[in-house]
Short mmCIF file of C-alpha atoms and ligand atoms in Angstrom, two decimals:
data_model
loop_
_atom_site.label_atom_id
_atom_site.label_comp_id
_atom_site.label_asym_id
_atom_site.label_seq_id
_atom_site.Cartn_x
_atom_site.Cartn_y
_atom_site.Cartn_z
CA MET H 54 -53.23 -162.41 -86.51
CA ILE H 55 -55.45 -161.76 -83.19
CA CYS H 56 -57.24 -158.57 -83.27
CA LEU H 57 -59.66 -158.33 -80.47
CA THR H 58 -62.49 -155.54 -80.35
CA LEU H 59 -61.85 -152.56 -79.09
CA ILE H 60 -63.86 -153.42 -75.37
CA ASP H 61 -62.52 -156.73 -75.41
CA ALA H 62 -58.49 -155.00 -75.64
CA VAL H 63 -59.50 -153.12 -72.89
CA LEU H 64 -61.11 -155.20 -70.31
CA SER H 65 -58.78 -158.40 -71.00
CA ARG H 66 -55.47 -156.30 -70.84
CA ARG H 67 -52.99 -157.39 -68.12
CA SER H 68 -49.53 -156.20 -67.49
CA ILE H 69 -46.71 -158.43 -68.79
CA ARG H 70 -43.76 -159.20 -67.42
CA ASN H 71 -42.31 -162.26 -69.04
CA PHE H 72 -41.83 -162.13 -72.68
CA GLU H 73 -41.13 -164.70 -75.82
CA LYS H 74 -38.02 -164.05 -77.71
CA LYS H 75 -39.94 -163.31 -80.77
CA ASP H 76 -39.45 -159.49 -82.76
CA ILE H 77 -42.65 -157.50 -83.14
CA PRO H 78 -43.57 -157.31 -87.06
CA LYS H 79 -42.54 -153.72 -88.16
CA GLU H 80 -46.02 -153.34 -89.70
CA VAL H 81 -47.45 -154.14 -85.94
CA LEU H 82 -45.09 -151.69 -84.17
CA TYR H 83 -45.92 -148.38 -86.38
CA GLN H 84 -49.95 -149.27 -85.93
CA ILE H 85 -48.86 -149.54 -82.22
CA LEU H 86 -47.15 -146.25 -82.87
CA GLU H 87 -49.82 -144.72 -84.66
CA ALA H 88 -52.67 -145.50 -82.05
CA GLY H 89 -50.48 -142.90 -79.96
CA ARG H 90 -49.18 -140.23 -82.41
CA LEU H 91 -53.59 -139.69 -83.24
CA ALA H 92 -54.12 -140.04 -79.20
CA PRO H 93 -55.86 -136.32 -77.94
CA SER H 94 -53.46 -133.87 -76.32
CA ALA H 95 -54.33 -130.67 -74.70
CA ALA H 96 -54.70 -127.93 -77.74
CA ASN H 97 -53.51 -130.48 -79.87
CA LYS H 98 -49.61 -130.10 -78.76
CA GLN H 99 -48.83 -133.39 -78.93
CA PRO H 100 -46.09 -132.89 -77.04
CA TRP H 101 -44.46 -136.34 -77.01
CA HIS H 102 -41.66 -137.84 -78.34
CA PHE H 103 -41.55 -141.51 -78.54
CA ILE H 104 -38.00 -143.74 -78.34
CA VAL H 105 -38.55 -147.45 -79.98
CA VAL H 106 -35.68 -149.04 -77.64
CA THR H 107 -34.30 -151.94 -79.45
CA ASP H 108 -30.51 -152.36 -78.48
CA GLU H 109 -29.48 -155.46 -76.16
CA VAL H 110 -27.05 -153.07 -74.29
CA ILE H 111 -29.67 -149.91 -73.59
CA LYS H 112 -32.28 -152.84 -72.93
CA ARG H 113 -29.94 -154.41 -70.32
CA GLU H 114 -29.15 -150.56 -68.60
CA LEU H 115 -33.12 -149.87 -68.44
CA SER H 116 -33.40 -153.54 -66.32
CA LYS H 117 -31.17 -152.24 -63.93
CA GLY H 118 -33.95 -151.82 -60.91
CA LEU H 119 -36.02 -154.12 -59.03
CA PHE H 120 -39.42 -153.34 -60.67
CA SER H 121 -38.11 -153.15 -64.27
CA ARG H 122 -35.80 -156.46 -64.33
CA PHE H 123 -37.85 -158.01 -67.58
CA ILE H 124 -36.99 -155.31 -69.76
CA LYS H 125 -34.21 -157.17 -71.47
CA ASP H 126 -36.30 -159.89 -72.13
CA ALA H 127 -39.04 -157.81 -74.39
CA PRO H 128 -37.86 -156.94 -78.43
CA LEU H 129 -38.30 -153.73 -77.53
CA THR H 130 -39.42 -150.75 -75.29
CA ILE H 131 -41.18 -147.46 -75.55
CA VAL H 132 -39.70 -144.77 -73.64
CA GLY H 133 -42.49 -141.76 -73.70
CA CYS H 134 -41.01 -138.59 -73.35
CA ALA H 135 -43.20 -135.29 -72.89
CA HIS H 136 -42.23 -131.89 -73.96
CA LYS H 137 -42.14 -129.12 -71.10
CA ASP H 138 -44.11 -126.83 -72.73
CA ARG H 139 -45.98 -123.27 -71.79
CA ILE H 140 -49.05 -124.63 -70.90
CA GLY H 141 -47.24 -126.58 -68.32
CA GLY H 142 -45.65 -129.92 -67.98
CA ARG H 143 -48.82 -130.87 -66.23
CA TRP H 144 -50.88 -131.35 -69.57
CA SER H 145 -48.29 -132.34 -71.56
CA MET H 146 -47.73 -135.31 -68.78
CA ILE H 147 -51.13 -136.40 -69.42
CA SER H 148 -51.20 -135.88 -72.96
CA THR H 149 -48.04 -138.43 -73.43
CA ALA H 150 -49.57 -140.92 -70.69
CA ILE H 151 -53.34 -140.84 -72.76
CA ALA H 152 -50.84 -141.97 -76.44
CA LEU H 153 -49.01 -144.22 -74.41
CA GLN H 154 -51.99 -146.04 -72.89
CA ASN H 155 -53.48 -146.16 -76.36
CA MET H 156 -50.18 -147.71 -77.53
CA VAL H 157 -50.82 -150.30 -74.40
CA ILE H 158 -54.51 -151.17 -76.03
CA ALA H 159 -53.34 -151.22 -79.51
CA ALA H 160 -50.99 -153.75 -78.95
CA TRP H 161 -52.73 -155.80 -76.60
CA ALA H 162 -55.53 -155.70 -79.66
CA GLN H 163 -52.97 -157.33 -81.80
CA GLY H 164 -51.67 -160.01 -79.08
CA VAL H 165 -48.86 -157.93 -77.86
CA GLY H 166 -48.24 -157.28 -74.66
CA SER H 167 -46.73 -154.54 -72.35
CA CYS H 168 -46.15 -153.34 -68.81
CA TRP H 169 -45.71 -149.37 -67.82
CA ILE H 170 -42.39 -148.78 -66.20
CA GLY H 171 -42.70 -145.80 -63.56
CA ALA H 172 -40.29 -147.29 -61.14
CA PHE H 173 -36.95 -145.77 -63.38
CA ASP H 174 -33.84 -143.34 -62.67
CA GLU H 175 -35.52 -140.58 -64.62
CA ASP H 176 -31.53 -138.71 -64.56
CA LYS H 177 -30.22 -142.17 -66.19
CA VAL H 178 -32.54 -142.70 -68.61
CA ARG H 179 -32.36 -139.13 -69.69
CA LYS H 180 -28.61 -139.86 -69.46
CA LEU H 181 -28.98 -143.39 -71.72
CA LEU H 182 -31.08 -142.13 -74.31
CA SER H 183 -29.99 -138.56 -74.69
CA ILE H 184 -32.94 -137.34 -74.18
CA PRO H 185 -32.95 -133.35 -73.84
CA ASP H 186 -33.71 -131.13 -70.55
CA ARG H 187 -37.20 -129.71 -72.08
CA TYR H 188 -38.27 -133.30 -72.19
CA ASN H 189 -39.75 -135.14 -69.22
CA VAL H 190 -39.40 -139.14 -69.42
CA VAL H 191 -43.04 -140.14 -68.59
CA ALA H 192 -42.68 -143.76 -68.75
CA VAL H 193 -40.92 -146.92 -69.79
CA ILE H 194 -42.44 -149.78 -71.71
CA PRO H 195 -41.50 -152.90 -73.11
CA PHE H 196 -43.43 -154.18 -75.44
CA GLY H 197 -43.53 -158.27 -76.43
CA TYR H 198 -45.73 -161.44 -77.02
CA PRO H 199 -46.78 -162.88 -73.60
CA VAL H 200 -45.08 -166.01 -72.48
CA LYS H 201 -48.15 -166.29 -70.48
CA ILE H 202 -51.19 -164.71 -69.41
CA PRO H 203 -51.57 -163.74 -65.74
CA GLN H 204 -54.77 -163.77 -63.82
CA PRO H 205 -56.43 -160.48 -63.14
CA LYS H 206 -55.43 -158.73 -60.67
CA ARG H 207 -57.79 -157.58 -57.87
CA LYS H 208 -59.70 -154.70 -59.22
CA LYS H 209 -61.80 -152.26 -56.47
CA SER H 210 -65.39 -152.89 -57.38
CA ILE H 211 -67.28 -150.27 -59.43
CA ASP H 212 -69.08 -149.09 -56.38
CA LYS H 213 -65.95 -147.99 -54.53
CA ILE H 214 -64.57 -146.12 -57.17
CA MET H 215 -67.96 -144.00 -58.14
CA SER H 216 -70.85 -141.96 -57.43
CA PHE H 217 -73.37 -139.83 -59.52
CA ASN H 218 -73.34 -135.72 -59.09
CA LYS H 219 -71.48 -135.89 -55.70
CA PHE H 220 -68.37 -137.37 -54.27
CA SER H 221 -69.76 -139.69 -51.40
CA LYS H 222 -68.10 -142.74 -50.09
C1 FMN A 557 -48.25 -145.24 -63.98
C2 FMN A 557 -47.80 -146.85 -63.82
C3 FMN A 557 -46.46 -147.32 -63.01
C4 FMN A 557 -45.90 -148.37 -63.20
N1 FMN A 557 -44.71 -149.15 -62.59
C5 FMN A 557 -44.34 -150.23 -63.25
C6 FMN A 557 -42.88 -150.61 -62.09
O1 FMN A 557 -42.21 -149.59 -62.15
N2 FMN A 557 -42.85 -151.94 -62.47
C7 FMN A 557 -43.65 -153.01 -62.46
O2 FMN A 557 -43.61 -153.90 -62.75
N3 FMN A 557 -45.06 -152.47 -63.00
C8 FMN A 557 -45.61 -151.43 -63.05
N4 FMN A 557 -46.82 -151.05 -63.37
C9 FMN A 557 -48.14 -151.96 -63.40
C10 FMN A 557 -48.82 -151.92 -62.18
O3 FMN A 557 -48.26 -153.03 -61.31
C11 FMN A 557 -49.84 -152.64 -62.76
O4 FMN A 557 -50.70 -151.99 -63.93
C12 FMN A 557 -50.80 -153.02 -62.03
O5 FMN A 557 -50.34 -154.01 -60.58
C13 FMN A 557 -52.45 -153.66 -62.57
O6 FMN A 557 -52.14 -155.12 -63.32
P1 FMN A 557 -52.80 -154.57 -64.26
O7 FMN A 557 -51.69 -153.92 -65.42
O8 FMN A 557 -52.33 -156.16 -64.87
O9 FMN A 557 -53.92 -154.44 -64.31
C14 FMN A 557 -47.23 -149.57 -63.21
C15 FMN A 557 -48.60 -149.17 -63.83
C16 FMN A 557 -48.66 -147.87 -64.23
C17 FMN A 557 -50.32 -147.49 -64.52
#
């Protein structure tokens, strides 16, 4: 079993859009979910609910979009929902995004690829998965073993994205 160090996992991660026809073992899935469960959250609200979609018909429905066509090929897709609590949807969305990214990294460390999908129709996903109105849908993320790991995307250099002490370009 692959198990990268944390920093190797963070630095080598890629968005994966092609998946082998191979299931993710239960223990690997639960470790991925555990990485989300233990994530930090504003006021420790843990405002999230994660739906693990394995149903072929639902996956096919989720795939119906220009930027999500590969969902149907992934053995499972995790849909991250954030409770619209009193401290505002904003922090709840941020907390849930952090939990989802913890899962993405935990998965990658074990050889499981994934891809964040933000291009989804929230109303459609809500209906399809019976998500109550008191939750926002944060993201839809297919997970599976990569057929091929793509070349790294071009990233901005460090001097272009940070400054010390004050914002400067
Ligand atoms: C919030 C968010 C939304 C994204 N939405 C989509 C999407 O709808 N479809 C898709 O194919 N990729 C999506 N991506 C993946 C990005 O395209 C990808 O992260 C980016 O091109 C950089 O590539 P890398 O992840 O391999 O570094 C999304 C990523 C993030 C963080």
